[in-house]
């Protein structure tokens, strides 16, 4: 849901100022664009051309001319012509010293970058300064320049040599121009206080205002458009990380070229152009770094990626003489529509792209969205540094104040750098009206619910997981269930479900009540009653959120279940920093639904009672959290993550039959590489001690059915299950499990066939204490270990894929084909 605002993206940028000159800089002989040429007006306004040679020079006052310079070329002055808005500037190369410039510029640029890397710790405010704090004002708009649409649509007649001729109006373009003449398409403002101390940076949002929404969409506020610091080893642009051009290993990834020198804050800086060495499209960052000639600090930075999206991030700094440091004072983020030969569907809408220009390519007709852009500007002020500060809840990266959405116009006027123009004022009025008329907030709420597996029906959210499923014991399981939402009561919930198995012929039930006892920690106390069935020896971490799936493949082939009738009291809370936990007291009556009895001291149990206390806890120390008035949200997942669960039986409490303890632990690590590949590591372990029936031990997630041929065993693959291990083949009282996955980039075989290759290896070891206590099932133990490896070809066509795994090691089977498992896979992509 966080990416829903991508609907506004893929646009072309055209920005208007009080006085603005647009144009392109080219080499006069080859007619090729010159990237990052310097354009200067006589009043001191300066800009540089982009990677395509295009530029936009803004000034508060009209100017008679501007100057264009580039190393190795003659400087030229261009006079302003009245009525002309676009200029093509041709620079003549200095032929006598062109070779000398090319050779001499290469090594000095690298030497300068090495000096920047060497002095990073001296120049990085987050290392050199003990503390700092400042306020910032951010304005984000999605808009368009009306003048970019051809004037021919303003009239049904156009002038020709023979007179006026009737011309058909493009009504969609005309309506679009009428709208953007009056308002922006989207607009949001934000005032924040940033505090840095003890190597932690926290943003506290003091005020936020979002056109069309009384309650802001928090996902947009948490969206990381560009990195705060240019000194980090990874630079983030539009939530994608790239190796920084001044990372310690950057010279192995980037080429550098000295372009020019420029004065910033009265101090001379080198202009260094950098580009990723890879020749493939969209292979990484490129841009310009302005480097202070005295201390080799970054005095300005322009970062850009160019592909399906054309994205740029600009960082501007102010020199602080007392600290001899450049401090960030402004950030600008732009998105423009890039080029791709596919139309892309995003959350039900289609975005069109031009293909790269080739001999057989024909450009499509432009649409109004082609001249639309997204622009975000952030200005920092009231900067203080090296003063004592106290950061409350510093484990929260973003906090939204309770009254942030109710600020007066006097508050906003005191922080805006410039007062809102008529167009911006009308944007709030128009979008507020449109949002009410089209129920936009309700539609966004609907989208949130659907992605998480719920269908909102008034004050009740129906659980889509409960409608239908299948397993070998119940057959088709048909049901209905859900939970009340905030339209019912904000601090009280009623939930439940009922289901019927067509094969076992039984109804299942659940009903629960809960009430909120802590708003900021999102703490809830509840009670519930359940009469249902569950797979034997399965490990369920209560704290883990189940992702919504259209189907769950593993249960299809499961036939061994136990029935449980339980009463449970629970407390769910996030009161511990970066931790979610559930604490429960539970009494369950257990009845195995297969041939099994538990022999304890020569007493046979075919059913039994368990009274337990349990804590299930997930700790995410490397994740970033946002505290909203409605609770805490994980806005950026960090790895590794740790999940811990401890279960203790309560002897002689409510007729409990057994004394035992269970400790379960899981940790997951995921690394996304800059080249698009991904590695995932999963480690899991469990230990059960005491008197505990097989129904509550461990089976290490088998997912293979007992059939003779490979073809007969083809089913859907699970996520982390052993695809070659047969159901009920192994049981353990203690085990360890390890999984390795490495995913490569998708490979285009045909236009619609783009599989992603994933290499997978899994292994487990275990042991079963007191095997004589378990009577009725034939099984083995994992003392010698279990091993399987394979490949996944996911998303071959429309989400469908194919996997193949091979079983090897001490538990390998005698028949070769019995060690092979071929499965189907399916990946549901709710984004692109």
PDB file of C-alpha atoms in Angstrom, residues 95-188:
ATOM      1  CA  UNK A  95      40.744  21.784 -30.884  1.00  0.00           C
ATOM      2  CA  UNK A  96      44.291  22.627 -29.854  1.00  0.00           C
ATOM      3  CA  UNK A  97      43.951  21.488 -26.278  1.00  0.00           C
ATOM      4  CA  UNK A  98      41.030  19.046 -26.535  1.00  0.00           C
ATOM      5  CA  UNK A  99      43.299  15.993 -26.302  1.00  0.00           C
ATOM      6  CA  UNK A 100      45.233  17.514 -23.426  1.00  0.00           C
ATOM      7  CA  UNK A 101      42.032  18.279 -21.512  1.00  0.00           C
ATOM      8  CA  UNK A 102      40.710  14.756 -21.964  1.00  0.00           C
ATOM      9  CA  UNK A 103      43.899  13.127 -20.723  1.00  0.00           C
ATOM     10  CA  UNK A 104      44.569  15.508 -17.839  1.00  0.00           C
ATOM     11  CA  UNK A 105      41.023  15.530 -16.516  1.00  0.00           C
ATOM     12  CA  UNK A 106      40.754  11.801 -15.925  1.00  0.00           C
ATOM     13  CA  UNK A 107      43.390  11.365 -13.218  1.00  0.00           C
ATOM     14  CA  UNK A 108      42.751  14.626 -11.326  1.00  0.00           C
ATOM     15  CA  UNK A 109      39.053  13.713 -11.015  1.00  0.00           C
ATOM     16  CA  UNK A 110      39.914  10.362  -9.457  1.00  0.00           C
ATOM     17  CA  UNK A 111      42.483  11.996  -7.180  1.00  0.00           C
ATOM     18  CA  UNK A 112      39.846  14.473  -5.974  1.00  0.00           C
ATOM     19  CA  UNK A 113      37.337  11.677  -5.293  1.00  0.00           C
ATOM     20  CA  UNK A 114      39.959   9.742  -3.334  1.00  0.00           C
ATOM     21  CA  UNK A 115      40.507  12.867  -1.225  1.00  0.00           C
ATOM     22  CA  UNK A 116      36.745  13.095  -0.635  1.00  0.00           C
ATOM     23  CA  UNK A 117      36.661   9.465   0.522  1.00  0.00           C
ATOM     24  CA  UNK A 118      39.701  10.031   2.726  1.00  0.00           C
ATOM     25  CA  UNK A 119      38.089  13.065   4.426  1.00  0.00           C
ATOM     26  CA  UNK A 120      34.507  11.754   4.749  1.00  0.00           C
ATOM     27  CA  UNK A 121      34.601  11.444   8.534  1.00  0.00           C
ATOM     28  CA  UNK A 122      35.850  15.032   8.875  1.00  0.00           C
ATOM     29  CA  UNK A 123      33.131  16.401   6.607  1.00  0.00           C
ATOM     30  CA  UNK A 124      30.112  14.244   7.497  1.00  0.00           C
ATOM     31  CA  UNK A 125      27.872  16.258   9.886  1.00  0.00           C
ATOM     32  CA  UNK A 126      26.599  13.011  11.466  1.00  0.00           C
ATOM     33  CA  UNK A 127      30.144  12.109  12.497  1.00  0.00           C
ATOM     34  CA  UNK A 128      31.847  15.463  13.092  1.00  0.00           C
ATOM     35  CA  UNK A 129      28.962  17.050  15.035  1.00  0.00           C
ATOM     36  CA  UNK A 130      27.940  15.531  18.360  1.00  0.00           C
ATOM     37  CA  UNK A 131      24.391  16.832  18.025  1.00  0.00           C
ATOM     38  CA  UNK A 132      22.330  18.976  15.707  1.00  0.00           C
ATOM     39  CA  UNK A 133      18.712  19.894  15.206  1.00  0.00           C
ATOM     40  CA  UNK A 134      16.754  21.921  12.694  1.00  0.00           C
ATOM     41  CA  UNK A 135      13.287  22.436  11.325  1.00  0.00           C
ATOM     42  CA  UNK A 136      12.276  21.746   7.740  1.00  0.00           C
ATOM     43  CA  UNK A 137       9.423  22.672   5.434  1.00  0.00           C
ATOM     44  CA  UNK A 138       8.538  20.275   2.625  1.00  0.00           C
ATOM     45  CA  UNK A 139       6.124  20.744  -0.236  1.00  0.00           C
ATOM     46  CA  UNK A 140       5.344  17.965  -2.694  1.00  0.00           C
ATOM     47  CA  UNK A 141       3.229  18.529  -5.777  1.00  0.00           C
ATOM     48  CA  UNK A 142       2.132  16.546  -8.781  1.00  0.00           C
ATOM     49  CA  UNK A 143       1.422  19.076 -11.496  1.00  0.00           C
ATOM     50  CA  UNK A 144       1.989  20.124 -15.101  1.00  0.00           C
ATOM     51  CA  UNK A 145       2.852  23.202 -17.118  1.00  0.00           C
ATOM     52  CA  UNK A 146      -0.268  24.195 -19.120  1.00  0.00           C
ATOM     53  CA  UNK A 147       1.887  25.833 -21.788  1.00  0.00           C
ATOM     54  CA  UNK A 148       3.397  22.430 -22.574  1.00  0.00           C
ATOM     55  CA  UNK A 149       0.121  21.377 -24.209  1.00  0.00           C
ATOM     56  CA  UNK A 150      -0.221  22.601 -27.787  1.00  0.00           C
ATOM     57  CA  UNK A 151      -2.359  25.705 -28.134  1.00  0.00           C
ATOM     58  CA  UNK A 152      -4.272  24.116 -31.028  1.00  0.00           C
ATOM     59  CA  UNK A 153      -6.593  22.463 -28.559  1.00  0.00           C
ATOM     60  CA  UNK A 154      -7.815  25.866 -27.342  1.00  0.00           C
ATOM     61  CA  UNK A 155      -9.895  26.414 -30.487  1.00  0.00           C
ATOM     62  CA  UNK A 156     -11.822  24.403 -33.033  1.00  0.00           C
ATOM     63  CA  UNK A 157     -10.179  26.472 -35.817  1.00  0.00           C
ATOM     64  CA  UNK A 158      -6.498  26.703 -36.687  1.00  0.00           C
ATOM     65  CA  UNK A 159      -4.772  29.224 -38.961  1.00  0.00           C
ATOM     66  CA  UNK A 160      -3.452  27.983 -42.305  1.00  0.00           C
ATOM     67  CA  UNK A 161      -2.261  29.743 -45.466  1.00  0.00           C
ATOM     68  CA  UNK A 162      -5.737  29.400 -46.979  1.00  0.00           C
ATOM     69  CA  UNK A 163      -7.422  30.779 -43.877  1.00  0.00           C
ATOM     70  CA  UNK A 164      -9.036  29.193 -40.831  1.00  0.00           C
ATOM     71  CA  UNK A 165      -9.630  25.473 -41.013  1.00  0.00           C
ATOM     72  CA  UNK A 166     -11.772  23.342 -38.715  1.00  0.00           C
ATOM     73  CA  UNK A 167      -9.727  21.081 -36.424  1.00  0.00           C
ATOM     74  CA  UNK A 168     -11.109  18.400 -34.115  1.00  0.00           C
ATOM     75  CA  UNK A 169     -10.430  19.124 -30.461  1.00  0.00           C
ATOM     76  CA  UNK A 170      -8.660  16.509 -28.342  1.00  0.00           C
ATOM     77  CA  UNK A 171     -11.227  16.755 -25.548  1.00  0.00           C
ATOM     78  CA  UNK A 172      -9.201  14.834 -22.977  1.00  0.00           C
ATOM     79  CA  UNK A 173      -6.167  17.091 -23.497  1.00  0.00           C
ATOM     80  CA  UNK A 174      -8.390  20.176 -23.433  1.00  0.00           C
ATOM     81  CA  UNK A 175     -10.031  19.162 -20.144  1.00  0.00           C
ATOM     82  CA  UNK A 176      -6.621  18.323 -18.691  1.00  0.00           C
ATOM     83  CA  UNK A 177      -5.282  21.765 -19.623  1.00  0.00           C
ATOM     84  CA  UNK A 178      -8.339  23.433 -18.105  1.00  0.00           C
ATOM     85  CA  UNK A 179      -7.700  21.621 -14.832  1.00  0.00           C
ATOM     86  CA  UNK A 180      -3.973  22.279 -14.537  1.00  0.00           C
ATOM     87  CA  UNK A 181      -4.473  25.946 -15.444  1.00  0.00           C
ATOM     88  CA  UNK A 182      -6.361  26.252 -12.165  1.00  0.00           C
ATOM     89  CA  UNK A 183      -4.725  23.735  -9.799  1.00  0.00           C
ATOM     90  CA  UNK A 184      -2.161  21.016  -9.218  1.00  0.00           C
ATOM     91  CA  UNK A 185      -3.094  17.337  -9.465  1.00  0.00           C
ATOM     92  CA  UNK A 186      -1.862  16.561  -5.952  1.00  0.00           C
ATOM     93  CA  UNK A 187      -0.266  18.557  -3.157  1.00  0.00           C
ATOM     94  CA  UNK A 188       0.986  17.955   0.354  1.00  0.00           C
TER      95      UNK A 188
END
